[in-house]
Short mmCIF file of C-alpha atoms and ligand atoms in Angstrom, two decimals:
data_model
loop_
_atom_site.label_atom_id
_atom_site.label_comp_id
_atom_site.label_asym_id
_atom_site.label_seq_id
_atom_site.Cartn_x
_atom_site.Cartn_y
_atom_site.Cartn_z
CA UNK A 1 -10.62 -5.92 52.50
CA UNK A 2 -8.05 -8.10 50.77
CA UNK A 3 -4.33 -8.17 51.36
CA UNK A 4 -1.45 -9.42 49.25
CA UNK A 5 1.15 -11.83 50.50
CA UNK A 6 4.38 -12.28 48.57
CA UNK A 7 7.11 -14.80 49.20
CA UNK A 8 10.02 -12.97 47.60
CA UNK A 9 13.12 -14.13 45.82
CA UNK A 10 11.44 -16.18 43.11
CA UNK A 11 12.69 -15.41 39.55
CA UNK A 12 9.99 -14.77 36.96
CA UNK A 13 9.80 -16.25 33.49
CA UNK A 14 7.36 -16.38 30.59
CA UNK A 15 5.05 -14.04 28.72
CA UNK A 16 2.47 -11.68 30.14
CA UNK A 17 -0.16 -9.59 28.36
CA UNK A 18 -0.91 -5.95 29.11
CA UNK A 19 -4.53 -4.83 29.60
CA UNK A 20 -6.19 -1.72 28.19
CA UNK A 21 -5.01 1.60 29.64
CA UNK A 22 -6.93 2.98 32.61
CA UNK A 23 -5.97 6.56 31.81
CA UNK A 24 -7.15 6.16 28.22
CA UNK A 25 -10.34 4.28 29.13
CA UNK A 26 -11.67 6.90 31.57
CA UNK A 27 -11.77 9.89 29.16
CA UNK A 28 -12.95 7.57 26.37
CA UNK A 29 -15.91 6.44 28.47
CA UNK A 30 -16.63 10.08 29.34
CA UNK A 31 -16.45 11.01 25.64
CA UNK A 32 -19.37 8.68 24.87
CA UNK A 33 -21.57 11.38 26.45
CA UNK A 34 -20.78 13.66 23.49
CA UNK A 35 -23.28 11.82 21.29
CA UNK A 36 -26.82 10.50 21.65
CA UNK A 37 -25.84 7.49 19.54
CA UNK A 38 -24.44 4.23 20.91
CA UNK A 39 -20.68 3.74 21.33
CA UNK A 40 -19.02 0.37 21.80
CA UNK A 41 -15.72 0.45 23.62
CA UNK A 42 -13.45 -2.59 23.50
CA UNK A 43 -10.34 -3.61 25.44
CA UNK A 44 -11.59 -1.73 28.50
CA UNK A 45 -9.59 -2.86 31.55
CA UNK A 46 -11.58 -4.57 34.28
CA UNK A 47 -10.81 -2.13 37.11
CA UNK A 48 -12.62 -0.48 39.98
CA UNK A 49 -12.05 2.99 38.42
CA UNK A 50 -13.81 1.82 35.25
CA UNK A 51 -16.74 0.52 37.33
CA UNK A 52 -16.93 3.90 39.12
CA UNK A 53 -17.04 5.68 35.78
CA UNK A 54 -19.80 3.33 34.55
CA UNK A 55 -21.73 4.07 37.74
CA UNK A 56 -21.45 7.83 37.16
CA UNK A 57 -22.51 7.56 33.51
CA UNK A 58 -25.55 5.53 34.57
CA UNK A 59 -26.39 8.08 37.26
CA UNK A 60 -26.29 10.77 34.58
CA UNK A 61 -28.88 8.88 32.54
CA UNK A 62 -26.81 6.95 30.01
CA UNK A 63 -27.63 3.34 29.25
CA UNK A 64 -24.46 1.45 30.15
CA UNK A 65 -24.11 -2.23 29.36
CA UNK A 66 -21.09 -4.41 29.95
CA UNK A 67 -21.16 -6.83 26.99
CA UNK A 68 -18.26 -8.91 28.28
CA UNK A 69 -15.35 -8.47 30.71
CA UNK A 70 -13.69 -5.89 28.44
CA UNK A 71 -16.43 -4.49 26.19
CA UNK A 72 -18.92 -1.78 27.12
CA UNK A 73 -21.82 -0.30 25.16
CA UNK A 74 -22.92 3.17 26.15
CA UNK A 75 -25.85 5.06 24.74
CA UNK A 76 -26.36 8.53 26.17
CA UNK A 77 -29.68 9.48 24.55
CA UNK A 78 -30.54 12.01 27.18
CA UNK A 79 -28.32 12.92 30.09
CA UNK A 80 -28.22 15.07 33.16
CA UNK A 81 -25.50 17.62 33.87
CA UNK A 82 -24.72 16.76 37.49
CA UNK A 83 -21.93 14.55 38.83
CA UNK A 84 -22.52 14.36 42.60
CA UNK A 85 -19.99 14.23 45.44
CA UNK A 86 -20.88 10.70 46.56
CA UNK A 87 -19.70 9.38 43.17
CA UNK A 88 -16.95 11.87 42.27
CA UNK A 89 -15.14 11.47 45.61
CA UNK A 90 -14.48 7.81 44.73
CA UNK A 91 -12.46 8.81 41.69
CA UNK A 92 -10.90 12.16 40.94
CA UNK A 93 -10.72 11.36 37.21
CA UNK A 94 -14.48 12.12 37.20
CA UNK A 95 -13.40 15.66 36.34
CA UNK A 96 -13.01 14.41 32.76
CA UNK A 97 -16.82 14.63 32.52
CA UNK A 98 -16.48 18.43 32.43
CA UNK A 99 -15.57 18.65 28.74
CA UNK A 100 -18.29 16.28 27.48
CA UNK A 101 -21.00 18.01 29.56
CA UNK A 102 -19.94 21.47 28.43
CA UNK A 103 -19.78 20.32 24.79
CA UNK A 104 -23.03 18.39 24.73
CA UNK A 105 -25.29 20.14 27.27
CA UNK A 106 -23.65 23.57 27.56
CA UNK A 107 -23.75 23.18 31.33
CA UNK A 108 -22.07 21.10 34.04
CA UNK A 109 -22.36 20.72 37.80
CA UNK A 110 -19.49 18.61 39.03
CA UNK A 111 -18.46 18.04 42.59
CA UNK A 112 -14.86 18.96 43.32
CA UNK A 113 -13.07 15.73 44.13
CA UNK A 114 -11.18 16.77 47.26
CA UNK A 115 -7.72 15.82 48.52
CA UNK A 116 -5.34 13.37 46.96
CA UNK A 117 -2.55 11.50 48.68
CA UNK A 118 -0.06 12.19 45.88
CA UNK A 119 -0.28 15.95 46.52
CA UNK A 120 -2.35 18.97 45.41
CA UNK A 121 -4.29 18.31 42.21
CA UNK A 122 -5.76 21.70 41.22
CA UNK A 123 -8.14 22.10 38.26
CA UNK A 124 -7.52 25.82 37.67
CA UNK A 125 -6.34 25.17 34.09
CA UNK A 126 -9.55 23.27 33.28
CA UNK A 127 -11.67 26.12 34.61
CA UNK A 128 -9.64 28.84 32.91
CA UNK A 129 -9.92 26.84 29.68
CA UNK A 130 -13.72 26.57 29.72
CA UNK A 131 -13.97 30.26 30.62
CA UNK A 132 -11.87 31.07 27.56
CA UNK A 133 -14.35 28.99 25.57
CA UNK A 134 -17.05 31.45 26.67
CA UNK A 135 -18.39 29.66 29.77
CA UNK A 136 -19.24 31.22 33.13
CA UNK A 137 -17.74 29.29 36.03
CA UNK A 138 -18.75 29.43 39.66
CA UNK A 139 -17.46 27.29 42.52
CA UNK A 140 -19.89 26.97 45.39
CA UNK A 141 -20.71 24.42 48.08
CA UNK A 142 -18.02 22.05 46.83
CA UNK A 143 -19.28 22.04 43.25
CA UNK A 144 -18.06 23.67 40.09
CA UNK A 145 -21.04 25.07 38.16
CA UNK A 146 -20.48 25.86 34.50
CA UNK A 147 -22.88 27.79 32.29
CA UNK A 148 -21.60 27.32 28.77
CA UNK A 149 -24.60 28.67 26.88
CA UNK A 150 -22.19 31.05 25.12
CA UNK A 151 -19.73 28.29 24.14
CA UNK A 152 -17.50 29.28 21.22
CA UNK A 153 -14.05 28.41 19.90
CA UNK A 154 -11.09 30.46 21.08
CA UNK A 155 -7.34 30.43 21.63
CA UNK A 156 -6.37 28.42 24.76
CA UNK A 157 -3.04 28.09 26.50
CA UNK A 158 -2.89 25.05 28.81
CA UNK A 159 0.64 25.28 30.22
CA UNK A 160 0.92 25.22 34.01
CA UNK A 161 3.71 25.23 36.57
CA UNK A 162 4.33 21.51 35.97
CA UNK A 163 3.84 21.62 32.21
CA UNK A 164 0.62 20.85 30.38
CA UNK A 165 -2.33 19.11 31.99
CA UNK A 166 -3.42 15.72 30.67
CA UNK A 167 -7.04 15.64 31.81
CA UNK A 168 -7.33 19.40 31.28
CA UNK A 169 -6.32 18.88 27.65
CA UNK A 170 -8.82 16.02 27.30
CA UNK A 171 -11.56 18.27 28.71
CA UNK A 172 -10.79 21.19 26.42
CA UNK A 173 -10.69 18.94 23.36
CA UNK A 174 -14.03 17.34 24.29
CA UNK A 175 -15.65 20.74 24.83
CA UNK A 176 -14.12 22.26 21.70
CA UNK A 177 -15.19 19.53 19.26
CA UNK A 178 -18.79 20.73 19.70
CA UNK A 179 -18.03 24.45 20.19
CA UNK A 180 -18.95 26.72 17.27
CA UNK A 181 -15.88 28.09 15.46
CA UNK A 182 -12.20 27.27 15.72
CA UNK A 183 -10.33 26.41 18.95
CA UNK A 184 -6.55 26.53 19.03
CA UNK A 185 -4.94 24.80 22.01
CA UNK A 186 -1.35 25.67 22.73
CA UNK A 187 0.74 23.67 25.24
CA UNK A 188 -1.64 20.74 24.85
CA UNK A 189 -0.61 17.51 26.57
CA UNK A 190 0.55 14.93 24.03
CA UNK A 191 0.37 11.74 26.11
CA UNK A 192 -0.59 8.64 24.09
CA UNK A 193 -3.95 8.63 25.91
CA UNK A 194 -4.70 12.11 24.51
CA UNK A 195 -3.70 11.01 21.01
CA UNK A 196 -6.02 8.03 21.30
CA UNK A 197 -8.90 10.17 22.55
CA UNK A 198 -8.47 12.45 19.51
CA UNK A 199 -8.59 9.44 17.19
CA UNK A 200 -11.81 8.25 18.80
CA UNK A 201 -13.34 11.73 18.48
CA UNK A 202 -12.31 11.89 14.81
CA UNK A 203 -14.11 8.60 14.32
CA UNK A 204 -17.18 10.24 15.87
CA UNK A 205 -16.96 13.07 13.35
CA UNK A 206 -14.73 15.62 15.14
CA UNK A 207 -12.25 17.76 13.17
CA UNK A 208 -8.89 17.91 14.93
CA UNK A 209 -5.51 18.88 13.45
CA UNK A 210 -2.07 18.54 15.08
CA UNK A 211 -2.87 15.29 16.93
CA UNK A 212 0.16 14.15 18.95
CA UNK A 213 1.70 17.64 19.07
CA UNK A 214 1.48 20.44 21.64
CA UNK A 215 -0.62 22.54 19.26
CA UNK A 216 -4.12 21.42 18.33
CA UNK A 217 -6.56 23.11 15.98
CA UNK A 218 -10.15 22.01 16.40
CA UNK A 219 -13.02 23.00 14.16
CA UNK A 220 -16.28 22.59 16.05
CA UNK A 221 -19.03 20.48 14.45
CA UNK A 222 -22.79 20.48 15.14
CA UNK A 223 -23.01 16.89 16.28
CA UNK A 224 -21.01 13.73 16.75
CA UNK A 225 -22.14 10.19 16.10
CA UNK A 226 -21.58 6.81 17.73
CA UNK A 227 -18.46 4.72 17.17
CA UNK A 228 -16.62 1.56 17.97
CA UNK A 229 -13.27 2.09 19.62
CA UNK A 230 -10.62 -0.05 21.25
CA UNK A 231 -8.67 1.20 24.27
CA UNK A 232 -4.87 1.16 23.67
CA UNK A 233 -2.61 -0.99 25.86
CA UNK A 234 -1.60 0.40 29.25
CA UNK A 235 1.94 1.77 28.94
CA UNK A 236 2.22 2.13 32.72
CA UNK A 237 1.20 -1.46 33.35
CA UNK A 238 3.68 -2.52 30.64
CA UNK A 239 6.45 -0.53 32.34
CA UNK A 240 5.50 -1.97 35.73
CA UNK A 241 5.74 -5.54 34.42
CA UNK A 242 9.05 -4.77 32.71
CA UNK A 243 10.46 -3.36 35.94
CA UNK A 244 9.14 -6.45 37.79
CA UNK A 245 11.36 -8.49 35.47
CA UNK A 246 14.34 -6.18 36.11
CA UNK A 247 14.03 -6.19 39.89
CA UNK A 248 13.90 -10.01 39.98
CA UNK A 249 16.72 -10.43 37.40
CA UNK A 250 14.37 -12.35 35.15
CA UNK A 251 13.64 -12.90 31.49
CA UNK A 252 10.04 -11.90 30.75
CA UNK A 253 8.23 -10.99 27.54
CA UNK A 254 5.60 -8.28 27.89
CA UNK A 255 2.99 -8.59 25.17
CA UNK A 256 0.66 -5.97 23.74
CA UNK A 257 2.96 -3.03 24.49
CA UNK A 258 3.56 -0.14 22.08
CA UNK A 259 7.32 0.65 22.29
CA UNK A 260 6.69 4.20 21.03
CA UNK A 261 4.62 4.89 24.16
CA UNK A 262 7.49 4.08 26.55
CA UNK A 263 10.59 5.47 24.84
CA UNK A 264 11.74 7.33 27.97
CA UNK A 265 11.63 4.13 30.02
CA UNK A 266 13.45 2.19 27.29
CA UNK A 267 16.15 4.87 27.07
CA UNK A 268 16.65 4.87 30.85
CA UNK A 269 16.79 1.06 30.92
CA UNK A 270 19.47 1.09 28.24
CA UNK A 271 21.50 3.67 30.16
CA UNK A 272 21.12 1.59 33.35
CA UNK A 273 22.22 -1.63 31.61
CA UNK A 274 18.84 -3.27 31.94
CA UNK A 275 18.81 -5.06 28.58
CA UNK A 276 15.65 -5.62 26.62
CA UNK A 277 14.70 -6.53 23.06
CA UNK A 278 11.87 -5.00 21.08
CA UNK A 279 10.50 -7.94 19.09
CA UNK A 280 10.08 -7.43 15.31
CA UNK A 281 6.26 -7.20 15.58
CA UNK A 282 6.75 -3.97 17.64
CA UNK A 283 4.15 -5.27 20.09
CA UNK A 284 6.31 -7.37 22.44
CA UNK A 285 9.31 -6.45 24.54
CA UNK A 286 11.52 -9.06 26.15
CA UNK A 287 13.35 -7.96 29.27
CA UNK A 288 16.56 -9.87 29.99
CA UNK A 289 18.22 -10.42 33.38
CA UNK A 290 20.15 -7.35 34.49
CA UNK A 291 22.59 -8.53 37.18
CA UNK A 292 25.13 -5.75 36.49
CA UNK A 293 22.73 -2.84 36.23
CA UNK A 294 24.07 0.54 37.18
CA UNK A 295 22.59 3.51 39.01
CA UNK A 296 21.09 6.36 36.98
CA UNK A 297 19.37 9.69 37.45
CA UNK A 298 15.69 9.87 36.49
CA UNK A 299 13.52 12.97 36.30
CA UNK A 300 9.78 12.68 35.75
CA UNK A 301 8.34 14.99 33.11
CA UNK A 302 5.23 15.25 30.93
CA UNK A 303 5.23 12.92 27.91
CA UNK A 304 7.52 12.11 26.13
CA UNK A 305 9.56 12.43 29.35
CA UNK A 306 9.79 9.74 32.00
CA UNK A 307 6.25 9.24 33.37
CA UNK A 308 5.46 10.09 36.98
CA UNK A 309 3.25 6.99 37.00
CA UNK A 310 6.41 4.82 36.77
CA UNK A 311 8.38 6.80 39.35
CA UNK A 312 7.57 4.61 42.36
CA UNK A 313 8.27 1.38 40.46
CA UNK A 314 11.60 2.74 39.20
CA UNK A 315 12.47 3.81 42.73
CA UNK A 316 11.89 0.24 43.93
CA UNK A 317 14.34 -1.00 41.26
CA UNK A 318 16.89 1.65 42.33
CA UNK A 319 16.83 0.35 45.91
CA UNK A 320 18.27 -2.92 44.55
CA UNK A 321 20.74 -1.36 42.11
CA UNK A 322 24.08 -0.97 43.91
CA UNK A 323 25.36 2.63 43.86
CA UNK A 324 23.78 6.06 44.14
CA UNK A 325 20.65 6.72 42.06
CA UNK A 326 18.64 9.94 42.04
CA UNK A 327 14.97 10.22 41.22
CA UNK A 328 13.43 13.68 40.90
CA UNK A 329 9.65 14.09 40.74
CA UNK A 330 8.66 17.14 38.68
CA UNK A 331 4.93 16.47 38.26
CA UNK A 332 3.86 15.69 41.83
CA UNK A 333 6.76 16.76 44.12
CA UNK A 334 5.12 15.04 47.13
CA UNK A 335 4.46 11.70 45.43
CA UNK A 336 6.79 9.71 47.69
CA UNK A 337 4.41 7.93 50.08
CA UNK A 338 6.06 4.63 49.12
CA UNK A 339 9.43 5.76 50.51
CA UNK A 340 8.72 5.15 54.23
CA UNK A 341 7.35 1.70 53.32
CA UNK A 342 10.42 0.84 51.24
CA UNK A 343 12.58 1.96 54.19
CA UNK A 344 10.76 -0.64 56.29
CA UNK A 345 12.02 -3.24 53.84
CA UNK A 346 15.63 -2.14 54.30
CA UNK A 347 15.93 0.36 51.43
CA UNK A 348 18.31 3.28 51.89
CA UNK A 349 16.64 6.43 50.59
CA UNK A 350 17.16 10.06 51.62
CA UNK A 351 14.75 12.75 50.49
CA UNK A 352 16.13 16.09 49.26
CA UNK A 353 13.10 18.20 48.34
CA UNK A 354 11.41 16.54 45.34
CA UNK A 355 14.38 14.17 44.86
CA UNK A 356 14.96 10.75 46.32
CA UNK A 357 18.63 9.86 46.69
CA UNK A 358 18.88 6.09 46.76
CA UNK A 359 21.86 4.17 48.04
CA UNK A 360 21.17 0.87 46.33
CA UNK A 361 21.97 -2.35 48.16
CA UNK A 362 21.96 -6.05 47.37
CA UNK A 363 19.03 -7.05 49.50
CA UNK A 364 15.64 -5.98 50.79
CA UNK A 365 13.84 -7.93 53.45
CA UNK A 366 10.14 -8.74 53.33
CA UNK A 367 7.98 -6.77 55.76
CA UNK A 368 4.38 -5.78 56.39
CA UNK A 369 3.70 -2.57 54.41
CA UNK A 370 0.80 -0.25 53.60
CA UNK A 371 -0.23 0.76 50.10
CA UNK A 372 -0.99 4.49 49.91
CA UNK A 373 -1.85 5.07 46.25
CA UNK A 374 -2.01 3.16 43.02
CA UNK A 375 1.58 3.38 41.82
CA UNK A 376 3.02 3.22 45.34
CA UNK A 377 1.21 -0.13 45.69
CA UNK A 378 2.85 -1.37 42.50
CA UNK A 379 6.27 -0.34 43.83
CA UNK A 380 5.66 -2.34 47.01
CA UNK A 381 4.67 -5.39 44.96
CA UNK A 382 7.91 -5.10 42.97
CA UNK A 383 9.98 -4.70 46.14
CA UNK A 384 8.17 -7.68 47.70
CA UNK A 385 8.94 -9.88 44.66
CA UNK A 386 12.67 -9.24 45.10
CA UNK A 387 12.87 -9.12 48.91
CA UNK A 388 13.99 -12.00 51.06
CA UNK A 389 11.11 -13.53 53.00
CA UNK A 390 7.49 -12.58 53.26
CA UNK A 391 5.87 -9.23 52.45
CA UNK A 392 2.28 -8.44 53.37
CA UNK A 393 0.69 -5.48 51.57
CA UNK A 394 -2.42 -3.95 53.08
CA UNK A 395 -4.94 -1.49 51.53
CA UNK A 396 -4.57 -3.07 48.11
CA UNK A 397 -7.83 -1.50 46.92
CA UNK A 398 -5.47 1.18 45.59
CA UNK A 399 -3.89 -1.44 43.32
CA UNK A 400 -7.29 -2.60 42.06
CA UNK A 401 -8.06 0.92 40.81
CA UNK A 402 -5.49 0.64 38.07
CA UNK A 403 -4.06 -2.86 37.63
CA UNK A 404 -6.21 -5.66 36.26
CA UNK A 405 -5.48 -8.88 38.16
CA UNK A 406 -1.83 -7.96 38.72
CA UNK A 407 -1.31 -10.81 41.18
CA UNK A 408 -2.69 -13.37 38.67
CA UNK A 409 -0.43 -12.04 35.93
CA UNK A 410 2.61 -12.26 38.21
CA UNK A 411 1.56 -15.75 39.37
CA UNK A 412 1.51 -16.85 35.72
CA UNK A 413 5.17 -15.77 35.56
CA UNK A 414 6.01 -17.92 38.58
CA UNK A 415 5.82 -15.32 41.35
CA UNK A 416 4.70 -16.52 44.75
CA UNK A 417 2.05 -13.87 45.28
CA UNK A 418 -1.48 -14.33 46.51
CA UNK A 419 -4.50 -12.24 47.39
CA UNK A 420 -6.03 -13.19 50.71
CA UNK A 421 -8.84 -11.87 52.89
CA UNK A 422 -7.45 -9.64 55.64
CA UNK A 423 -8.53 -12.29 58.16
CA UNK A 424 -5.47 -14.21 56.91
CA UNK A 425 -3.15 -11.49 58.27
CA UNK A 426 -0.94 -12.62 61.13
CA UNK A 427 -2.59 -11.35 64.32
CA UNK A 428 0.14 -8.76 65.03
CA UNK A 429 -0.57 -7.09 61.68
CA UNK A 430 -4.32 -6.61 62.10
CA UNK A 431 -5.17 -2.86 61.80
N1 EPU B 1 -2.12 20.95 37.31
C1 EPU B 1 -2.35 22.26 37.63
N2 EPU B 1 -3.56 22.80 37.29
C2 EPU B 1 -4.52 22.07 36.67
C3 EPU B 1 -4.27 20.73 36.34
C4 EPU B 1 -3.04 20.19 36.69
O1 EPU B 1 -1.51 22.95 38.19
O2 EPU B 1 -5.61 22.63 36.40
C5 EPU B 1 -0.83 20.36 37.68
C6 EPU B 1 -0.97 19.15 38.60
O3 EPU B 1 -1.03 19.53 39.94
C7 EPU B 1 0.27 18.36 38.27
C8 EPU B 1 0.47 18.63 36.79
O4 EPU B 1 -0.23 19.83 36.50
O5 EPU B 1 1.36 18.86 38.98
C9 EPU B 1 -0.01 17.55 35.86
O6 EPU B 1 -1.36 17.23 36.16
P1 EPU B 1 -2.33 16.63 35.08
O7 EPU B 1 -3.54 17.50 35.02
O8 EPU B 1 -1.59 16.36 33.83
O9 EPU B 1 -2.74 15.25 35.76
P2 EPU B 1 -4.14 14.55 35.61
O10 EPU B 1 -4.66 14.74 34.26
O11 EPU B 1 -5.00 14.91 36.78
C10 EPU B 1 -3.25 12.27 34.69
C11 EPU B 1 -3.32 10.84 35.12
C12 EPU B 1 -2.42 10.62 36.32
C13 EPU B 1 -1.00 11.02 35.93
C14 EPU B 1 -0.97 12.47 35.43
C15 EPU B 1 0.38 12.92 34.93
C16 EPU B 1 -5.56 10.24 34.49
C17 EPU B 1 -6.92 9.83 34.90
N3 EPU B 1 -4.69 10.51 35.45
O12 EPU B 1 -3.71 13.03 35.81
O13 EPU B 1 -2.47 9.24 36.59
O14 EPU B 1 -0.15 10.89 37.03
O15 EPU B 1 -1.92 12.62 34.35
O16 EPU B 1 0.81 12.12 33.90
O17 EPU B 1 -5.26 10.27 33.30
C18 EPU B 1 -2.24 7.31 37.91
O18 EPU B 1 -2.65 6.66 36.94
O19 EPU B 1 -1.73 6.76 38.93
C19 EPU B 1 -2.34 8.76 37.88
C20 EPU B 1 -2.27 9.53 38.97
#
């Protein structure tokens, strides 16, 4: 297992390019199962989650070829309807195979993914949705079994306690595009990744109205055909790199970002006096040094609200923003595993239910810390970049699930960060 070592306190400078979005790529790859024709997917990020998805698609019988580091060709001439535990447990996003299997094969047998460190991740809305589309659902021996021989369009409501569900919406869309009749989805998620999935499906021949809104009307078609599609840039990686610039008081240009995908972050940065410029091409954002930034209150919400996937990184910035900041997590109220690690670096954070109250200071000190999930790992990297001294981050396989070569990108900006084998850990840090 690798570890990351950061020598903090080095300002960043230069331009860095964002990779394709993990959370767009995974449903897109799953959607290739909706047709027996070949699909070519470009700008796919080179991540372990993508490799897991490729492994599952292959297991199901699809021919999966990686044409180059970021281009995949998938041809699912004939496929099987089972996604087994040994593959699904590696990546909970495997649940986004439910919609394609129901749509294409009218049946699915998918292992339930099990626990998640960021809190409970139920799939009740997915199951209720396919039932409303005429399927029979049974959960037994750790699997969800779906018989969708009676699949037909219907009215679906996808709102849950925390708002709409992103992957649940993706699943219902992918099932409905091949369901006879009309499906109306109310309280659909409208994240940019859902919008992009709809555009890909349209290119495959699907009929979808209301794209980008909370109300979708889908007219089922008999079959879909192959397509070429490019994964949009990762708005969460873009936000992470922008916050890396803020926390180190640096000037950095982030390239390949769609400003319209991160309006909530941009608005919060403006309020917090973290200046940035959207370049005229609307594809680059330059973050300027923010030495007099001020504390703010942030609440995570479904899109277009502030994304939960940037909560940990924003919290790291708050620890180095003098004054009292408050961060409330409305999507995953327990997603604060990074807090105890930030405390080890000298941060002052008190938890009040789903809110972190941060008493920002002027300095963090480098320390050995443990990554617990993908975004928590990113927050620790950001804190390490700004801390005095050396930070060692262990269990960085979490980071590799969702950030393509983050340490190389940060190195190119001048950060002193390196990936090392865990044998390089000082002896007192060995697990
Ligand atoms: N929820 C339910 N019932 C359901 C589904 C969800 O109650 O059937 C709840 C969840 O417990 C949560 C909320 O609804 O409180 C939102 O969950 P959602 O289904 O939208 O999350 P997801 O689709 O499983 C995706 C991303 C996550 C991201 C969330 C929220 C992918 C592969 N994953 O998860 O990404 O945090 O949306 O934006 O798209 C990450 O990249 O680090 C990550 C965790």
